[in-house]
CSV table of C-alpha atoms in Angstrom, one decimal:
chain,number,residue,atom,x,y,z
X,943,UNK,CA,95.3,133.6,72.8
X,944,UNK,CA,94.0,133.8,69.4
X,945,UNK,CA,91.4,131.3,68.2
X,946,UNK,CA,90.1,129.6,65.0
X,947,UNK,CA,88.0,132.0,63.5
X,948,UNK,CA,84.8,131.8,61.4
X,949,UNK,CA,82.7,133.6,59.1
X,950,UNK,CA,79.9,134.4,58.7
X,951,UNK,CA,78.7,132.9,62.3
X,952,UNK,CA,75.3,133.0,60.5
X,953,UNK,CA,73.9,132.1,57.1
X,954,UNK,CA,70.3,132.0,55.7
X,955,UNK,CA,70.0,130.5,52.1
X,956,UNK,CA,67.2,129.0,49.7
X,957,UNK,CA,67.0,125.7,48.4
X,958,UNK,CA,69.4,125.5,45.4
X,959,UNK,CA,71.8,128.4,46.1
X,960,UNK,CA,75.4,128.6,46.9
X,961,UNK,CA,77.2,129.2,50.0
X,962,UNK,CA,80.9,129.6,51.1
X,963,UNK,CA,82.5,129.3,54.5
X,964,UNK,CA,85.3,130.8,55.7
X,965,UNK,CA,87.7,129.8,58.4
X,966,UNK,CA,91.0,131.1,59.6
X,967,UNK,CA,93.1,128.8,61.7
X,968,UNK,CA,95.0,129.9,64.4
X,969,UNK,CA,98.3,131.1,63.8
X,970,UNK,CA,100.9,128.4,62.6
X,971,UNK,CA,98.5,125.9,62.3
X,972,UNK,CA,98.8,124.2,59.4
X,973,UNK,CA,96.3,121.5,59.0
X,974,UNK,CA,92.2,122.2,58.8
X,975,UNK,CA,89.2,120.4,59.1
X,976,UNK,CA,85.7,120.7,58.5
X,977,UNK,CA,82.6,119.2,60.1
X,978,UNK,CA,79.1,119.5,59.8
X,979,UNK,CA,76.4,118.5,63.3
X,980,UNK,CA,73.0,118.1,62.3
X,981,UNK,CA,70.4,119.2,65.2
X,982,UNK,CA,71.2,116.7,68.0
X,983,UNK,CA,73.7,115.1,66.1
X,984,UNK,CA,77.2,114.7,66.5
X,985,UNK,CA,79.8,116.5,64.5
X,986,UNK,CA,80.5,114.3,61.4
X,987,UNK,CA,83.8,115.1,60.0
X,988,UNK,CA,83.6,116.5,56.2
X,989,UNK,CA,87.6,117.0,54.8
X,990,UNK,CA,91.0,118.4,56.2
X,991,UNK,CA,93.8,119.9,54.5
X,992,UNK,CA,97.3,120.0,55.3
X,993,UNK,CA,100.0,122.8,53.8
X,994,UNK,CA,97.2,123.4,51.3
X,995,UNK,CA,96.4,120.0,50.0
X,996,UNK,CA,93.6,117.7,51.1
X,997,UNK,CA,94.7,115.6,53.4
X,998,UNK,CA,91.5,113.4,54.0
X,999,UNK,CA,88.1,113.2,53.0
X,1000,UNK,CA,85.1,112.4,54.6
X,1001,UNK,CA,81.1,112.6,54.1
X,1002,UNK,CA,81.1,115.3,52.0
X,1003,UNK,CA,78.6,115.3,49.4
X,1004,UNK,CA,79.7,116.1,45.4
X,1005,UNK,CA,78.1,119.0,45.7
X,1006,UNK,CA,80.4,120.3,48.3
X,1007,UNK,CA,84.2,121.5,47.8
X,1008,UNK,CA,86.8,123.1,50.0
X,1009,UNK,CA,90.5,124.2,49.7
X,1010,UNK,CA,93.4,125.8,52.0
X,1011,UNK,CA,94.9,128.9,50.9
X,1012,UNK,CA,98.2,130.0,51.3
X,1013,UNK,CA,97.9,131.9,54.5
X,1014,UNK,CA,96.4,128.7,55.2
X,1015,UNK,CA,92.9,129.9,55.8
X,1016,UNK,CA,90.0,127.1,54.0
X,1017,UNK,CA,87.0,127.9,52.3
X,1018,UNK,CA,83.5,125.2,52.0
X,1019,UNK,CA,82.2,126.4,49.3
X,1020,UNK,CA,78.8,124.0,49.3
X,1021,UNK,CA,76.5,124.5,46.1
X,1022,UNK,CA,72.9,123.6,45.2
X,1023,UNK,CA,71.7,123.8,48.7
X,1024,UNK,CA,69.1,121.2,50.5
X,1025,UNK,CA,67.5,121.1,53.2
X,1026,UNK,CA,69.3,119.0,54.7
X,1027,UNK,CA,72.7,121.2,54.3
X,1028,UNK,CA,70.9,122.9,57.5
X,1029,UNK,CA,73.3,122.6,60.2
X,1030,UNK,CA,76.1,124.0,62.3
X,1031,UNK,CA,79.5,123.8,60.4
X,1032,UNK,CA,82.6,123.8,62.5
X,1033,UNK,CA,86.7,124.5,60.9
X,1034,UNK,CA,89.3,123.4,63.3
X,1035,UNK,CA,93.2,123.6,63.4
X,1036,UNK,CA,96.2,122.0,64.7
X,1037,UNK,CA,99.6,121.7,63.8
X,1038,UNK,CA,100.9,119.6,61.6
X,1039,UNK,CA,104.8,118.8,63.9
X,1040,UNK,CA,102.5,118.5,66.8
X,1041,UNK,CA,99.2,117.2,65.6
X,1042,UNK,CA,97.4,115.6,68.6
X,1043,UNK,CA,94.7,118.2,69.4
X,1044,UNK,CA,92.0,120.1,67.0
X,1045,UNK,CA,91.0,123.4,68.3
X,1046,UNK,CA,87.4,124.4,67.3
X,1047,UNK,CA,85.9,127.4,66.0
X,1048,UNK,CA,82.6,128.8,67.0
X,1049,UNK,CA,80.6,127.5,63.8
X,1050,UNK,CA,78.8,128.9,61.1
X,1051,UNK,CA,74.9,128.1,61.6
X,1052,UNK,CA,73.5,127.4,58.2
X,1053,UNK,CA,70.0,127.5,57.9
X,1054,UNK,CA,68.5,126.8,54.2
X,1055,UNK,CA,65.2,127.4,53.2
F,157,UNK,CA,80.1,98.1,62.7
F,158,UNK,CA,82.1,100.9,64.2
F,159,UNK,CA,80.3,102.4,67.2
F,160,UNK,CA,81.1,105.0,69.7
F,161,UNK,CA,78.5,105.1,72.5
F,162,UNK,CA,78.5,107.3,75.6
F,163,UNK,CA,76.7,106.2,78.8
F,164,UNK,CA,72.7,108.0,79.1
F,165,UNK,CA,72.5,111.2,76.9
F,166,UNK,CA,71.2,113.2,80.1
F,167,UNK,CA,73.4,112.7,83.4
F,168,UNK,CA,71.9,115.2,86.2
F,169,UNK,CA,73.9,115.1,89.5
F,170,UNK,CA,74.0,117.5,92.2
F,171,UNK,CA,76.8,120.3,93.0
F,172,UNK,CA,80.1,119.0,94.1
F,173,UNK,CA,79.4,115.5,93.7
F,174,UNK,CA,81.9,113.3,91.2
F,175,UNK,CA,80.5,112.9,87.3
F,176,UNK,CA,81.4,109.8,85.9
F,177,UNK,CA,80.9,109.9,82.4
F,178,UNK,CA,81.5,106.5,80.1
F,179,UNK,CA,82.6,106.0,76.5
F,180,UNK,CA,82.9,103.0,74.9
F,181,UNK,CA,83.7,101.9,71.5
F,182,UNK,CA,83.7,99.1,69.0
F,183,UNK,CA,85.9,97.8,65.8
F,184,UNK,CA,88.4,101.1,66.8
F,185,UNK,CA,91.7,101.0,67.4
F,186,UNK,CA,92.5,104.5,68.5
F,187,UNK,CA,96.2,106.4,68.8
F,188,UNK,CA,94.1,108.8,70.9
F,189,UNK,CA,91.1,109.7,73.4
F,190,UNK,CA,90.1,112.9,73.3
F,191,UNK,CA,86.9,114.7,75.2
F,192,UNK,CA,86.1,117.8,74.2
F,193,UNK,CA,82.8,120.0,76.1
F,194,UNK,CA,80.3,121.7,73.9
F,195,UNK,CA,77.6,124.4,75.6
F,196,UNK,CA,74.5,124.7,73.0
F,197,UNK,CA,75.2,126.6,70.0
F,198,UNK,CA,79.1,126.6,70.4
F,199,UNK,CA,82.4,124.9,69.0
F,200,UNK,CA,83.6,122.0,71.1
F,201,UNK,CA,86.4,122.7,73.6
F,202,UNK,CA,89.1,120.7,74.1
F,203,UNK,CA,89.4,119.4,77.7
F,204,UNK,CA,91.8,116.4,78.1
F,205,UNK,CA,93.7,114.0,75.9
F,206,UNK,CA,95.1,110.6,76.4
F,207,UNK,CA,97.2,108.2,74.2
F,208,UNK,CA,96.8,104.2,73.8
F,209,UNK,CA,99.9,103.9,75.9
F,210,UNK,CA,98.5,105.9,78.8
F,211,UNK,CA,96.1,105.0,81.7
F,212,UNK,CA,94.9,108.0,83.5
F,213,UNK,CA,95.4,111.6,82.6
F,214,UNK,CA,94.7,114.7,85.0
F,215,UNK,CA,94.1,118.2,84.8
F,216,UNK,CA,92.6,120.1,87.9
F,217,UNK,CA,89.8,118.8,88.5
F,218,UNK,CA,89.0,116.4,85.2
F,219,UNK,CA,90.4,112.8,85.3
F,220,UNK,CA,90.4,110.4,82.3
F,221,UNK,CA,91.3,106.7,82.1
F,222,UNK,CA,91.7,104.5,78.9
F,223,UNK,CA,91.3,101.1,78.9
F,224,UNK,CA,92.0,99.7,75.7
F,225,UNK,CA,91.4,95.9,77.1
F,226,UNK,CA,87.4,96.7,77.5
F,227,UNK,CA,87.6,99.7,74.8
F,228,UNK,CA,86.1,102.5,77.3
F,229,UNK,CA,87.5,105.9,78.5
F,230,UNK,CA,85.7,106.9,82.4
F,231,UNK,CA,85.8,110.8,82.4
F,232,UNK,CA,85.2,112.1,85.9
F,233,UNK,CA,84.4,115.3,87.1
F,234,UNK,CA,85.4,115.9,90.8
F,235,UNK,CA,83.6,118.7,93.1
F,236,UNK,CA,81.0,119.6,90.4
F,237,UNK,CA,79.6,122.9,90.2
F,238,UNK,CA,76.6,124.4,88.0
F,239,UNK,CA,79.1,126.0,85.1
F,240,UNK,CA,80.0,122.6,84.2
F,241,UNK,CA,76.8,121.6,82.8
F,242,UNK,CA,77.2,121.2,79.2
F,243,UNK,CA,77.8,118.2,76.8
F,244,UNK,CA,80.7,116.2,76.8
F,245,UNK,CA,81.8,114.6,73.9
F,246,UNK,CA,84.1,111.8,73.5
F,247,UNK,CA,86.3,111.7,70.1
F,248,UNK,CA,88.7,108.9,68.7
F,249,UNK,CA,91.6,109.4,66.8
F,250,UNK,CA,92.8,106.8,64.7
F,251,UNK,CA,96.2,109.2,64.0
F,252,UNK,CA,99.8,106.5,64.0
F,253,UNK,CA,101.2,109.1,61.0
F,254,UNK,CA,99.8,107.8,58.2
F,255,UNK,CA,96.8,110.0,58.2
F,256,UNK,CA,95.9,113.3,59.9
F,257,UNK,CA,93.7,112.9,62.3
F,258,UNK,CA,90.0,113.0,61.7
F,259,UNK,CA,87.9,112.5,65.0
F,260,UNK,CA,85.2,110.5,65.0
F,261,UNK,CA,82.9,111.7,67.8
F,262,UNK,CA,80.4,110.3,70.3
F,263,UNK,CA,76.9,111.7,70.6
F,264,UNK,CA,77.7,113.2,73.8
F,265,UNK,CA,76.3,113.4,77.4
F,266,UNK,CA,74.5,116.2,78.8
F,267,UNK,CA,75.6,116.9,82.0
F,268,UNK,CA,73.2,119.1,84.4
F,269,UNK,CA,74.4,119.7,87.7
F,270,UNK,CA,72.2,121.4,90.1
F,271,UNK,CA,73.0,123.2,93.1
């Protein structure tokens, strides 16, 4: 069965640069969300969309925006990078008619230097 | 404060004994109990749900009660074996339709069972 999907799975960037995260839900999901675990942490959720609107918002900092596509696949598109950005960043989907469970993808490791 | 707190972050048993593994949690009032298991490195996996209305939930050999009276969800593990060590994460969902479902999550137990 096809998963959530996310790219890159790795990502090295300097302080004060700009990254963007992609994730493509599984098929006829509609909703998305995003979360960021710190090392040893527990995943800490960021924003969700559903049908391409935000749906909910979380701890995500200013510097940090996100959106749903038409084909329903989101972008985090996270901008003057800290330190502390450093983390694994997970998308997952469900579907809207049926919401109950999130399915996760396999992260994007972001380490920023 | 809201607080979700899962029993010892390291819970070592040996091979084809039961894991219990606890989850309680304060000023929530959750729709849902999920509990998802996450190997190092890797995207939690969803392993059992169970609603506010619902007691105990099985599938194979994972068990899962709710008690919403003393606010704690036992997950059990029967006949354990090696390739279920991981971490085991419980998650709340607050979802009754007027929002969508953000989890809040647990900081997990790390389950080690040796042979």
């Amino acid at each position: 069965a096809a998963g959530v999907i996310q790219s890159p799975r790795h990502l090295i960037k300097e302080k004060r640069e700009t990254a963007t995260l992609k994730c493509y839900p599984i098929p006829r999901h509609d909703t998305v969300y995003w979360y960021q675990q710190g090392p040893g942490q527990d995943p800490q959720f960021l924003i969700s969309f559903y049908e391409k609107m935000q749906s909910d918002k979380g701890s995500i900092p200013d510097r940090f925006s996100a959106q749903q596509f038409s084909d329903y696949h989101s972008e985090l598109n996270m901008s003057s990078l800290e330190l502390g950005d450093s983390a694994l960043y997970f998308c997952a989907s469900s579907s809207g008619q049926t919401k109950e469970t999130q399915y996760f993808g396999p992260g994007t490791r972001l380490l920023v230097l | 404060s809201q607080k979700i707190e899962q029993n010892s972050e390291a819970l070592n048993i040996q091979e084809g004994k039961t894991a219990t593994l606890t989850c309680n949690y304060t000023n929530y009032s959750p729709a849902y109990l999920q509990w998802y298991r996450q190997d190092p490195g890797r995207g939690p996996v969803f392993l059992l749900l169970i609603r506010e209305n619902e007691k105990e939930k099985r599938k194979e050999r994972l068990k899962v009660t709710f008690d919403t009276t003393l606010k704690q969800s036992l997950f059990h593990i029967t006949a354990s074996q090696p390739a279920d060590s991981a971490t085991y994460l419980c998650a709340l969902d607050l979802y009754r339709g007027s929002t969508l479902g953000r989890l809040y999550f647990g900081r997990g137990t790390q389950l080690t069972v040796w042979p």
